[in-house]
Coordinates of C-alpha atoms in Angstrom, one line a residue:
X415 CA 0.0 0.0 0.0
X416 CA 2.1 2.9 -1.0
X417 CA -0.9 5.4 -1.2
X418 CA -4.2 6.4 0.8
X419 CA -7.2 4.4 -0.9
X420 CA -10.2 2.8 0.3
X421 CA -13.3 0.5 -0.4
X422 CA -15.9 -0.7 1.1
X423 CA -17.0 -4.3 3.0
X424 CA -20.1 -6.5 1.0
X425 CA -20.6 -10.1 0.5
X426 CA -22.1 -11.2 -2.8
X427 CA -24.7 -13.1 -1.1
X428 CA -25.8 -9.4 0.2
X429 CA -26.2 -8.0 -3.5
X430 CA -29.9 -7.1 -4.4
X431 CA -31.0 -9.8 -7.2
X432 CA -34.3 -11.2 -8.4
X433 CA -33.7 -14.8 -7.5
X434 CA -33.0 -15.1 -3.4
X435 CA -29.8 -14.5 -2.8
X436 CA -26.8 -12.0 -4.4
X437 CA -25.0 -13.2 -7.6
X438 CA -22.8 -12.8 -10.4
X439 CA -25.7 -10.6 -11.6
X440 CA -26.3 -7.2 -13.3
X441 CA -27.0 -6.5 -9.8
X442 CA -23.3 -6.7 -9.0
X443 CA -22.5 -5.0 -12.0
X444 CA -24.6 -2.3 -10.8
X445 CA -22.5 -2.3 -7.9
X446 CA -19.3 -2.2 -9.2
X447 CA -20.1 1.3 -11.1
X448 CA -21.3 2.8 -8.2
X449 CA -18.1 2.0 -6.1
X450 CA -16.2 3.7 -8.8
X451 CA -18.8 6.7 -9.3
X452 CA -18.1 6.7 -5.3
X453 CA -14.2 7.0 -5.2
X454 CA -13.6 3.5 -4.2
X455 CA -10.7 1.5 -4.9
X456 CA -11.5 -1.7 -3.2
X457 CA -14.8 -4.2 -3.0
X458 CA -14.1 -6.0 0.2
X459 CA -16.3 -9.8 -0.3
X460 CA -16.1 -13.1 2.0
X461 CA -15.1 -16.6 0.7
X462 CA -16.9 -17.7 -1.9
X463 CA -16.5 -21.7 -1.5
X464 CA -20.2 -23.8 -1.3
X465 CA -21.8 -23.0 1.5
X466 CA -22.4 -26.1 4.4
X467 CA -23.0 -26.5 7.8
X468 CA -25.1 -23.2 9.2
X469 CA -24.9 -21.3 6.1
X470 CA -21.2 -19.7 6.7
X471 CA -18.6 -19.3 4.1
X472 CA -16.3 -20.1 7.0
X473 CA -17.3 -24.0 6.6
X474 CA -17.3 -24.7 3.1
X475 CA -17.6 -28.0 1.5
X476 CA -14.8 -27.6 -0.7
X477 CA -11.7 -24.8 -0.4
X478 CA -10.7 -25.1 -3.7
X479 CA -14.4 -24.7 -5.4
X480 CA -17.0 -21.8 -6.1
X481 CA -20.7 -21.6 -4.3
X482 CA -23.4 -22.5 -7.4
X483 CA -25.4 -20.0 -5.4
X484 CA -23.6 -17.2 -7.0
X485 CA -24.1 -18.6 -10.9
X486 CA -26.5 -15.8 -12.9
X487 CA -29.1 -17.8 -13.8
X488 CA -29.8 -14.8 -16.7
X489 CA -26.4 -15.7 -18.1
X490 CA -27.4 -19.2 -18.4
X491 CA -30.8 -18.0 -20.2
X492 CA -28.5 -15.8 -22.3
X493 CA -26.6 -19.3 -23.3
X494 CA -29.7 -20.7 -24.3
X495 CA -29.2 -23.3 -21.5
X496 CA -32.6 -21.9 -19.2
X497 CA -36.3 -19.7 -20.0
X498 CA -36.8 -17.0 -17.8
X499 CA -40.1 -18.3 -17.1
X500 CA -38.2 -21.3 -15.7
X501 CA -36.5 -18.9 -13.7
X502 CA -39.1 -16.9 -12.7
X503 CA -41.2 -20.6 -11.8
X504 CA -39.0 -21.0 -8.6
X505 CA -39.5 -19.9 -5.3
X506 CA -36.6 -18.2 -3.8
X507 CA -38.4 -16.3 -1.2
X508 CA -40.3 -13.6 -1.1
X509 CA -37.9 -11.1 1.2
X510 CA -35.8 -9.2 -0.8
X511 CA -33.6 -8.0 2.4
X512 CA -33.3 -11.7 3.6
X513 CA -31.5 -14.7 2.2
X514 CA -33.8 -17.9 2.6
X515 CA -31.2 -21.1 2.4
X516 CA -33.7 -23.8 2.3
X517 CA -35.7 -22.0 -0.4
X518 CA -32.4 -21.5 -2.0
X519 CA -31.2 -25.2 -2.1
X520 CA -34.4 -26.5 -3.2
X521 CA -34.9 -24.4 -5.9
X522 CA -31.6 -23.4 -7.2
X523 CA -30.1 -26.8 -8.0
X524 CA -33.0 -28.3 -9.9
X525 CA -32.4 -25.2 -11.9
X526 CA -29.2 -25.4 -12.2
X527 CA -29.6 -29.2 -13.4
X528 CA -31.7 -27.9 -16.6
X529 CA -29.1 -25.8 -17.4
X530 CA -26.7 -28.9 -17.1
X531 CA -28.5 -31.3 -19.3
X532 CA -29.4 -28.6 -21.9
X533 CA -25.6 -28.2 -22.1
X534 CA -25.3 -32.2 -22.6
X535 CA -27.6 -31.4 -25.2
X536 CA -26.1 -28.8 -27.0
X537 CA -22.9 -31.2 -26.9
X538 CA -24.5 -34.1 -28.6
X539 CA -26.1 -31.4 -31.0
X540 CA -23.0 -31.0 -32.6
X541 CA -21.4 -34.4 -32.5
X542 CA -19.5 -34.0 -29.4
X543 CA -19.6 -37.0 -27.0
X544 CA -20.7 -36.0 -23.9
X545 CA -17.9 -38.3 -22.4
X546 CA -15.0 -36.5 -24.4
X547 CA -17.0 -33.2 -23.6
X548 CA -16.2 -33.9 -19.5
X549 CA -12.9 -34.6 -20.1
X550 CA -12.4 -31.3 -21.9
X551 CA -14.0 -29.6 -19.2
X552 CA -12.0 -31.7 -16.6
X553 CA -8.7 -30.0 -17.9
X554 CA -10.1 -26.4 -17.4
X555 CA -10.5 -27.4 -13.3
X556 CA -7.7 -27.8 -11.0
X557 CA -7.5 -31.4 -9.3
X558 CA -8.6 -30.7 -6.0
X559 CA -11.9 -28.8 -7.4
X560 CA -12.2 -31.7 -9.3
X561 CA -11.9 -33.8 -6.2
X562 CA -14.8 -31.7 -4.6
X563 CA -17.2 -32.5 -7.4
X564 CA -16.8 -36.6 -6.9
X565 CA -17.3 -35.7 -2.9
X566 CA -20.1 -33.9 -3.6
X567 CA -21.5 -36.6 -5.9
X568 CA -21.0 -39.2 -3.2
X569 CA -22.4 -36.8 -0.5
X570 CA -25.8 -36.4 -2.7
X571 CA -25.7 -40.1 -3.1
X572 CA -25.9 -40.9 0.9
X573 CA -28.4 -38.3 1.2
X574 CA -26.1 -35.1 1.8
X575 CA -24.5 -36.8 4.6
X576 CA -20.9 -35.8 5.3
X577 CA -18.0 -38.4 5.1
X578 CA -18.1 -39.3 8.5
X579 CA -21.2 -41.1 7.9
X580 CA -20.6 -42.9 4.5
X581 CA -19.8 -46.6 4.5
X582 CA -16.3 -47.6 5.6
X583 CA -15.0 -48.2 2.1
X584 CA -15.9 -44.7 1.1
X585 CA -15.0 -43.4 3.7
X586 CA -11.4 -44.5 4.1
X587 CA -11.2 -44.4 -0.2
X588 CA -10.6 -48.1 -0.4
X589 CA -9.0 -47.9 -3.9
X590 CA -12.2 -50.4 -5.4
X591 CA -14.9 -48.5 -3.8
X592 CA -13.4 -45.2 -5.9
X593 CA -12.7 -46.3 -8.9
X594 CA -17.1 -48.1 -8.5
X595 CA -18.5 -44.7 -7.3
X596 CA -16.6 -43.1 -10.1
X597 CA -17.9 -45.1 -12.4
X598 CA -22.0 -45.4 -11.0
X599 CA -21.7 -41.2 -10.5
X600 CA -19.8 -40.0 -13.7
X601 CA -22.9 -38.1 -14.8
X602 CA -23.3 -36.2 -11.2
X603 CA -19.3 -35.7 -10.8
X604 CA -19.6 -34.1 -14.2
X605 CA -22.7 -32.1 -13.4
X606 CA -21.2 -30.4 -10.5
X607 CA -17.8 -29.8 -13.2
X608 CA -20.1 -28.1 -15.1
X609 CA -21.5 -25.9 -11.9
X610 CA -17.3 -25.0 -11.5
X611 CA -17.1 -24.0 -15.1
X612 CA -20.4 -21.8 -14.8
X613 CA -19.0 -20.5 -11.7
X614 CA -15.5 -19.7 -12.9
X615 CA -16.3 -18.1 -15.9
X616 CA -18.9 -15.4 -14.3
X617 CA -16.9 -14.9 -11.6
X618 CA -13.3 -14.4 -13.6
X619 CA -15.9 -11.9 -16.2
X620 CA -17.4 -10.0 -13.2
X621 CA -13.7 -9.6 -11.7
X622 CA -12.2 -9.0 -15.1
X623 CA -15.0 -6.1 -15.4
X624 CA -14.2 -4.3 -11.7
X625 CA -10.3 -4.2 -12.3
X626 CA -11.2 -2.4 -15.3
X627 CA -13.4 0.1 -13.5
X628 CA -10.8 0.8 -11.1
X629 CA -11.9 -1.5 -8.2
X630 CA -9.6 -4.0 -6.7
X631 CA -11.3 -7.5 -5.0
X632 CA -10.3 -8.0 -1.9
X633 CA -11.1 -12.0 -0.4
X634 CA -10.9 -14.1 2.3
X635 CA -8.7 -17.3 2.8
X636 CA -10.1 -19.3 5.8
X637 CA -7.5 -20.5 8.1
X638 CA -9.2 -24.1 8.5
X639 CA -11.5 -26.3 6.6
X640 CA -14.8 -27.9 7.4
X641 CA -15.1 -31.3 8.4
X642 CA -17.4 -32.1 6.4
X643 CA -15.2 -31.1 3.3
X644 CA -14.2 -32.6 0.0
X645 CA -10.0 -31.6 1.7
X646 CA -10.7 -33.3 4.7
X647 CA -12.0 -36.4 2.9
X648 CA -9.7 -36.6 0.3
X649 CA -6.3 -35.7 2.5
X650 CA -7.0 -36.9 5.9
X651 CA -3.3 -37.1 6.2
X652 CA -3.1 -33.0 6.5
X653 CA -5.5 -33.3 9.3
X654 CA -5.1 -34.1 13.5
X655 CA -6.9 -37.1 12.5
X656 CA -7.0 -40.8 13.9
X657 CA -6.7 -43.9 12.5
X658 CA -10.4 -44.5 12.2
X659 CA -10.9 -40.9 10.2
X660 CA -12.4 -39.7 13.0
X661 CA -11.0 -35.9 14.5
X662 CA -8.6 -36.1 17.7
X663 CA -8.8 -32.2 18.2
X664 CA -10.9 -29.5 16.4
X665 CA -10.4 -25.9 16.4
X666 CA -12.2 -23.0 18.4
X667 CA -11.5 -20.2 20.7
X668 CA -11.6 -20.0 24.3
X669 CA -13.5 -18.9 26.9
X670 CA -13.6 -14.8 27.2
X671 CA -15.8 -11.7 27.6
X672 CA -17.7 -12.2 25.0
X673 CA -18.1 -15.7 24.9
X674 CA -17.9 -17.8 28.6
X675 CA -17.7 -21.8 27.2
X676 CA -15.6 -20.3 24.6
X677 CA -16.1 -20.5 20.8
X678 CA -16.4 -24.4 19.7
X679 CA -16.1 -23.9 15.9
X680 CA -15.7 -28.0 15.5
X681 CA -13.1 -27.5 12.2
X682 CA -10.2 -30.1 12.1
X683 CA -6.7 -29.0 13.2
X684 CA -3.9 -29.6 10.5
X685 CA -1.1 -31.7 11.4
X686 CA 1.5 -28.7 10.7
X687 CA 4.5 -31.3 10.8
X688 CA 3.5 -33.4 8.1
X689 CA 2.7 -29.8 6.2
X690 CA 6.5 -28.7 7.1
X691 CA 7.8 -32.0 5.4
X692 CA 6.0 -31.9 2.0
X693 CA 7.2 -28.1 1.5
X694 CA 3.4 -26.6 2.8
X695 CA 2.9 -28.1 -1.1
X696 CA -1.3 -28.7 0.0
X697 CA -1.3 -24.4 1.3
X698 CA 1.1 -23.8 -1.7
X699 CA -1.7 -24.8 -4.2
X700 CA -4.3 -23.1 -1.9
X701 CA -2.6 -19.8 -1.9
X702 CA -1.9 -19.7 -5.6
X703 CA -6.2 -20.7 -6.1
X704 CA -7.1 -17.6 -4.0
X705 CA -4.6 -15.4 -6.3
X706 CA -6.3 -16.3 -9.2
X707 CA -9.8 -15.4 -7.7
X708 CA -8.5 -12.2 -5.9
X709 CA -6.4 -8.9 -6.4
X710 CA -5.8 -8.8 -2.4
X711 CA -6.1 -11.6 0.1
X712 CA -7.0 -11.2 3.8
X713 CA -5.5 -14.3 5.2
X714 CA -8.5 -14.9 8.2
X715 CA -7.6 -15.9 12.1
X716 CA -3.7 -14.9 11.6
X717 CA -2.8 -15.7 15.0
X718 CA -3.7 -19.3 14.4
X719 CA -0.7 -19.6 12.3
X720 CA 1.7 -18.6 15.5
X721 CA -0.7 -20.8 17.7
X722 CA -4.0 -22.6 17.5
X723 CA -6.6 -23.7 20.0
X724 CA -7.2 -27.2 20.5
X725 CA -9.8 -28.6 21.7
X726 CA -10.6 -32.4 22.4
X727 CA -13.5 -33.6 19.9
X728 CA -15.3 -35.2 22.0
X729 CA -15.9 -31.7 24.4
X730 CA -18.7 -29.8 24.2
X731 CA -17.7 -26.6 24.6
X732 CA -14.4 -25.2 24.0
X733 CA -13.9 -24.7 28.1
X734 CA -10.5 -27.2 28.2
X735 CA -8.4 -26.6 25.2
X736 CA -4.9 -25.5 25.1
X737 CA -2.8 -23.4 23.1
X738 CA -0.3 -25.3 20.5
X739 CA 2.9 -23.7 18.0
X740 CA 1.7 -22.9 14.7
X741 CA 4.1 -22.9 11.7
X742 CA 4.7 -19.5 12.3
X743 CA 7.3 -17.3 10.1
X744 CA 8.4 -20.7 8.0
X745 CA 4.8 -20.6 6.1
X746 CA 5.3 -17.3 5.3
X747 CA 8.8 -17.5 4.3
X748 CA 8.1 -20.3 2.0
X749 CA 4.5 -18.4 0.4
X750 CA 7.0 -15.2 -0.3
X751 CA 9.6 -17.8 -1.9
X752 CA 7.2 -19.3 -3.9
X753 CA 5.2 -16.2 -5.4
X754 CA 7.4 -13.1 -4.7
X755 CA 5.6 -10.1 -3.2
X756 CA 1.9 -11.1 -1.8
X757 CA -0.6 -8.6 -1.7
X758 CA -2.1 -10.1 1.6
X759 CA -4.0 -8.5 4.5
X760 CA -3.6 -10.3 8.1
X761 CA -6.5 -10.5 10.2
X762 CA -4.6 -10.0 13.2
X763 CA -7.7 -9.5 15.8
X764 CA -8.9 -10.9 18.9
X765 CA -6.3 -11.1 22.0
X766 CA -2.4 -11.2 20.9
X767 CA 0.6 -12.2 22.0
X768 CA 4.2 -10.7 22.2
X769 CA 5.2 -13.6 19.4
X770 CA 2.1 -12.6 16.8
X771 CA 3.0 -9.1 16.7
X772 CA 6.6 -10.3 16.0
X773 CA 5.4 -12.7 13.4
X774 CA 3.5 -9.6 11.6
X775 CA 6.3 -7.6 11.9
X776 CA 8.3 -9.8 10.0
X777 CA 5.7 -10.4 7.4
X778 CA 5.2 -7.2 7.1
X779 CA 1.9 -7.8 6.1
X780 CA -1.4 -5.1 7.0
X781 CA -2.9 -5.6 10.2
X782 CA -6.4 -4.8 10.6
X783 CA -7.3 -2.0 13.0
X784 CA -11.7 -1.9 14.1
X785 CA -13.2 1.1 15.6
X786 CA -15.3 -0.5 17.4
X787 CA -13.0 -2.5 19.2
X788 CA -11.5 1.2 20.2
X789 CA -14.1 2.7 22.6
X790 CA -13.7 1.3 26.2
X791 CA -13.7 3.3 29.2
X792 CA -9.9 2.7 29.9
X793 CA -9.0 4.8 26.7
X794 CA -5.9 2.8 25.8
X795 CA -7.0 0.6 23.2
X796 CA -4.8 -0.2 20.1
X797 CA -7.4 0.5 17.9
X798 CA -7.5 4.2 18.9
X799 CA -6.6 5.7 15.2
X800 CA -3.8 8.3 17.4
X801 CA -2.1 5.1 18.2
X802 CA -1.6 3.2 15.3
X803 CA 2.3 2.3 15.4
X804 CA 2.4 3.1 11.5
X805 CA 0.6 3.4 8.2
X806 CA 0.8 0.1 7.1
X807 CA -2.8 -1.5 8.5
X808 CA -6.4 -1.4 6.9
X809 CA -8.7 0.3 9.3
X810 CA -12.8 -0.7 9.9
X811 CA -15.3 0.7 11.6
X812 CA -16.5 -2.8 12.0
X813 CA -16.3 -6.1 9.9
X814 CA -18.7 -9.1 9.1
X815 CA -18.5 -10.2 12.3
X816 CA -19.5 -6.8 14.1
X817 CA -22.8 -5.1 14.7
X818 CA -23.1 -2.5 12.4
X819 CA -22.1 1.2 13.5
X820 CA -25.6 2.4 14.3
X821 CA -26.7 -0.6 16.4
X822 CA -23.0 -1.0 18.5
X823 CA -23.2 2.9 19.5
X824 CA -27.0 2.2 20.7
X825 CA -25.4 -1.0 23.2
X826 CA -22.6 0.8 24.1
X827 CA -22.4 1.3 28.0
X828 CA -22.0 4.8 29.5
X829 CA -19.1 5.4 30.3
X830 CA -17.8 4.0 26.8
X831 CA -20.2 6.0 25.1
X832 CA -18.9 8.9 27.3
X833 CA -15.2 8.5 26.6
X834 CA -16.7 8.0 22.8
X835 CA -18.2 11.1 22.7
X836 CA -15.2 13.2 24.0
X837 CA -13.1 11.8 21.8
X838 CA -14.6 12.6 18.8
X839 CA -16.2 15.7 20.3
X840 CA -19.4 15.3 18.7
X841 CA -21.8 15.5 21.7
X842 CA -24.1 17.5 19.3
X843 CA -24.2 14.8 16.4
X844 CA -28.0 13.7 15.9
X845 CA -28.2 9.9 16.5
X846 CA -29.2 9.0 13.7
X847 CA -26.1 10.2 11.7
X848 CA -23.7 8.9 14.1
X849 CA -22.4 6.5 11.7
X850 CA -20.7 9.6 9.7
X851 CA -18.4 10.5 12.4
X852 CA -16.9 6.8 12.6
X853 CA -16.5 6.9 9.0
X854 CA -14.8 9.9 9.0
X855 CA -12.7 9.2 11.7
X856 CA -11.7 5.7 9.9
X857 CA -10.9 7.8 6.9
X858 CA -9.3 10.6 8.3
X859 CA -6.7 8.0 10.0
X860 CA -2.9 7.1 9.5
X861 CA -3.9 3.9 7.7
X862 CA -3.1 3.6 4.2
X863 CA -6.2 1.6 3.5
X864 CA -9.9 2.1 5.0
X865 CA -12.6 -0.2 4.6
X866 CA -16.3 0.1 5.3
X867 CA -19.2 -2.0 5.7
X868 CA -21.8 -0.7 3.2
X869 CA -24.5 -1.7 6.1
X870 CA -22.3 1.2 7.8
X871 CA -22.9 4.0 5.2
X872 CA -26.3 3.3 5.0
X873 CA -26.5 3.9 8.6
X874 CA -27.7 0.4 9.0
X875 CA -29.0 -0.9 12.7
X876 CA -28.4 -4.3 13.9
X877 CA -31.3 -5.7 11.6
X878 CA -28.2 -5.5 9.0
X879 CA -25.9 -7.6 11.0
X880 CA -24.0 -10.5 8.6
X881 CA -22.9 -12.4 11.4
X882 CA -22.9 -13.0 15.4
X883 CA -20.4 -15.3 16.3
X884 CA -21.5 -19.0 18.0
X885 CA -24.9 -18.2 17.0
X886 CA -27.2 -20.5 14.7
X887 CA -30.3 -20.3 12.0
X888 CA -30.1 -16.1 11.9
X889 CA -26.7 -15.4 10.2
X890 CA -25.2 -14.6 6.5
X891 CA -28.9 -13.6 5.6
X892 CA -29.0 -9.7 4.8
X893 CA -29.5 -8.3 1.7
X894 CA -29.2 -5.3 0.0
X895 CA -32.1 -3.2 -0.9
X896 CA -31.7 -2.1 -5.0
X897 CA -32.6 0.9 -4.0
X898 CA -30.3 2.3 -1.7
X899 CA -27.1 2.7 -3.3
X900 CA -28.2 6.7 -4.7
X901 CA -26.2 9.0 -6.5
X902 CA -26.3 11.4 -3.5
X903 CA -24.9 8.6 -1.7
X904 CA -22.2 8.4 -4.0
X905 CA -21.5 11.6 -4.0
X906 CA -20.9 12.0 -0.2
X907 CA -19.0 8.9 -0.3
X908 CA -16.4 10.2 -3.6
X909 CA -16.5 14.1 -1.3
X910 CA -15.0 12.3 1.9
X911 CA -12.5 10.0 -0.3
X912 CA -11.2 13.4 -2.2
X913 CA -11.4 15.0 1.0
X914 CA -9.1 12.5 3.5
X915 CA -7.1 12.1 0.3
X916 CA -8.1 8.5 -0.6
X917 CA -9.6 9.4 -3.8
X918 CA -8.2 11.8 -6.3
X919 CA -10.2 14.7 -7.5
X920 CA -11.0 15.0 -10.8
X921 CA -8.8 17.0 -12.8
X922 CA -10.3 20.4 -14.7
X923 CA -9.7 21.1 -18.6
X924 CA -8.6 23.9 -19.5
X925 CA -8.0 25.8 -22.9
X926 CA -4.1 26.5 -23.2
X927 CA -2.6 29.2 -25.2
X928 CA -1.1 28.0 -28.5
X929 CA 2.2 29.6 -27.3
X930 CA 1.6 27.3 -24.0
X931 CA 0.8 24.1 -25.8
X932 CA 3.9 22.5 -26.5
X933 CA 4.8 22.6 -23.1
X934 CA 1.2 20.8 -22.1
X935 CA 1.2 17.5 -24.4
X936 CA 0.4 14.9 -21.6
X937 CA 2.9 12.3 -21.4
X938 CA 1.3 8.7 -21.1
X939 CA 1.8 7.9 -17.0
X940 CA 3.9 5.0 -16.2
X941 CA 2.5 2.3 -13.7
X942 CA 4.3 2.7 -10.4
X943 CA 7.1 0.0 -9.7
X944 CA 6.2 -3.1 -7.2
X945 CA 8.0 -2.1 -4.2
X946 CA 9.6 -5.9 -3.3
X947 CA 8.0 -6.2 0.4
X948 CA 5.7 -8.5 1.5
X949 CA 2.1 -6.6 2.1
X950 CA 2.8 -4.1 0.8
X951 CA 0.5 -2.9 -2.5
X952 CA 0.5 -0.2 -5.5
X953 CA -2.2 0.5 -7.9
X954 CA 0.1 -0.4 -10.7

């Protein structure tokens, strides 16, 4: 980051669209021009693997795959592969600020399969077997996504279960059972290759389409995987696993202010030694797929990789685990020797030893900085923007995990609110408009890069949450009204970039004299030079 830039915070899934849940769409389009109209630099998304257990992008079924969710069905009617009254014929839900997941499953893959077998179709139309036509396709996907299509085959054919519960010759890839399932589910393995193709090519021409427009994707590399996961299945060997399959420890947080059992998140711990011995060749591959879906990746639970909480598996809360050594600087070292300069962003939050501030020090990675982590009544937080150590960080007001702006200042307690208020001197702010002042200060910092939840510049309540942490059935469900990204909004977003220098103004024309013009020809600008250091990032 060698300049002051910024962007704001929105999940796909939270774009306005006509068919349940945000998507490749015009929608996003949309979305994309109005970030640029509005002086951003940066869309900020979360991961966009299949969506499992509870909904979260945090436990995907597959880490090197796309969610089918996000396929534009209208691209697919543009293909001639789907009618929009076949479209319009499911239900999705009737809540356009609310993602409905059941609806959404039940409707979107039946659709999805008429697109599939019109595209089989199409194939035999013009001589192609459809066999030779999945091998084709098969060369286009990287092994491991291909891996998550046969697990997800296999999962559909034991009734979505996850591994754990498949028969034992499955389940421990007995080298017959394999080769039979390949063989009995060649049409489903190649139905959810052609899902990966959809999603690859919308996504790569949505992305392709922002970088253009001046906007920069920032994603989001989960630090574990889910259990029930095409990886987990398909390596167990990376994993704290025993000999029956079965998890010896899974991964969590523990007990604290916010949380008093602790956070049981239930993911499978990697066996870091085994990872140290093949050259981290399994995160190797998983780095280089996130650089080929994002500009900038924030590299989630960062601490984990100096230590990681254990927990046994068989607990039910996450009460008794312990602390254990990461890989620490040795990852990081061998990422920067494998690919150079990284243009990664550490989430570096929650509580944090001597040794993980050492470890970003030496990355020299971004460390994220939330303002509403900033406002206690001791008044020494870190997070206070006068006491950033430096200008390499990405400041928040608050991320998917946070209440938004509006609702946090309504539960913050007295004398928090009090200290708050002095700080910012803005006792006479109506309370409705608070939000502005936290943007502005988040702006107005040090940090070279700010990012803002859109909930936040809509001056959102808590009804706009995306997530509460070890909560069930309510999260990754808000949408995006169509209607309230406005040009005024845009405006007062692009005055506040120009004005905290984030954004450049745009420059006047003016007539020269034609004894002046020689001396104004405009000389094409050259892209700035990389500047060699880990996480650190120009808009070359």
């Amino acid at each position: 980051m060698e300049r002051r830039e910024c962007g704001m915070l929105l999940p796909v899934a939270s774009l306005p669209s006509k068919y349940g849940i945000g998507a490749f769409s015009r929608e996003a389009y949309t979305f994309v021009d109005w970030l640029a109209q509005a002086g951003q630099q940066y869309w900020q998304i979360l991961p966009l693997g299949p969506t499992g257990y509870g909904d979260s992008p945090y436990q995907s079924f597959g880490a090197f795959a796309g969610n089918p969710y996000f396929i534009d069905p209208e691209q697919l009617v543009e293909e001639g592969l789907l009618m929009e009254k076949e479209c319009r014929a499911v239900d999705f839900g009737d809540n356009p600020s609310d993602v409905d997941y059941e609806k959404i499953y039940r409707g979107r893959f039946p659709l999805l399969r008429k697109a599939y077998e019109r595209w089989k179709k199409a194939k035999a139309a013009t001589g192609q077997d459809v066999k030779l036509a999945g091998k084709l396709l098969g060369r286009v996907l990287p092994e491991e996504t291909k891996e998550y299509c046969f697990y997800m085959a296999v999962k559909d054919s034991f009734g979505g279960k996850s591994w754990t519960e498949w028969d034992l010759d499955i389940r421990i890839r007995d080298e017959k059972a394999v080769k039979r399932y390949r063989k009995e589910l060649k049409d489903d393995i190649l139905f959810y290759e052609f899902l990966q193709l959809q999603f690859r090519k919308q996504w790569q021409k949505l992305k392709a389409y922002a970088n253009r427009r001046g906007v920069r994707i920032i994603g989001d590399i989960p630090i574990y995987v889910a259990l029930d996961s095409a990886d987990s299945w398909a390596h167990p060997e990376l994993f704290q696993f025993d000999e029956e399959g079965r998890p010896e420890a899974v991964a969590g947080c523990p007990p604290d202010a916010f949380a008093v059992t602790g956070q049981l998140w239930g993911n499978p711990l990697y066996r870091w030694d085994y990872h140290r011995k093949t050259g981290y060749a399994w995160w190797m591959e998983r780095m280089e797929y996130s650089f080929g879906l994002y500009d900038v990746v924030r590299v989630d639970h960062f601490r984990g990789f100096d230590a990681y909480y254990s927990i046994p598996a068989a607990d039910e809360t996450a009460e008794f685990g312990h602390w254990e050594k990461g890989p620490g600087y040795e990852l990081f070292q061998a990422f920067q020797e494998r690919f150079g300069e990284m243009n990664l962003i550490a989430e570096d939050l929650g509580f944090l030893t001597p040794s993980v501030h050492e470890l970003l020090r030496r990355t020299g990675f971004p460390g994220m900085k939330v303002l509403e982590f900033a406002f206690d009544e001791t008044g020494e937080s870190d997070y206070l923007p006068h006491r950033y150590p430096s200008a390499n960080c990405v400041v928040y007001t608050g991320t998917h995990d946070n209440m938004t702006l509006q609702g946090w200042y309504e539960e913050l307690d007295e004398k928090a609110r009090a200290f708050a208020v002095d700080y910012l001197g803005n006792e006479n702010t109506p309370p409705e408009q608070i939000h502005w002042d936290y943007i502005r200060l988040a702006l107005a910092s040090m940090a070279r890069l700010a990012v803002i939840p859109v909930q936040d510049y809509l001056g959102l309540g808590n009804e706009a949450r995306i997530n509460e942490p070890s909560t069930l059935g309510k999260n990754w469900r808000w949408r995006m009204d169509e209607d309230d990204l406005t040009e005024e909004l845009a405006e007062k977003c692009r005055h506040l970039a120009e004005l905290y220098g984030r954004c450049e103004r745009p420059k006047k024309e003016t007539e020269p004299d034609d004894e002046d013009e020689p001396d104004l020809v405009l000389r094409e600008k050259k892209p700035r030079r990389k500047t060699g250091r880990a996480g650190r990032w120009s808009r070359g």
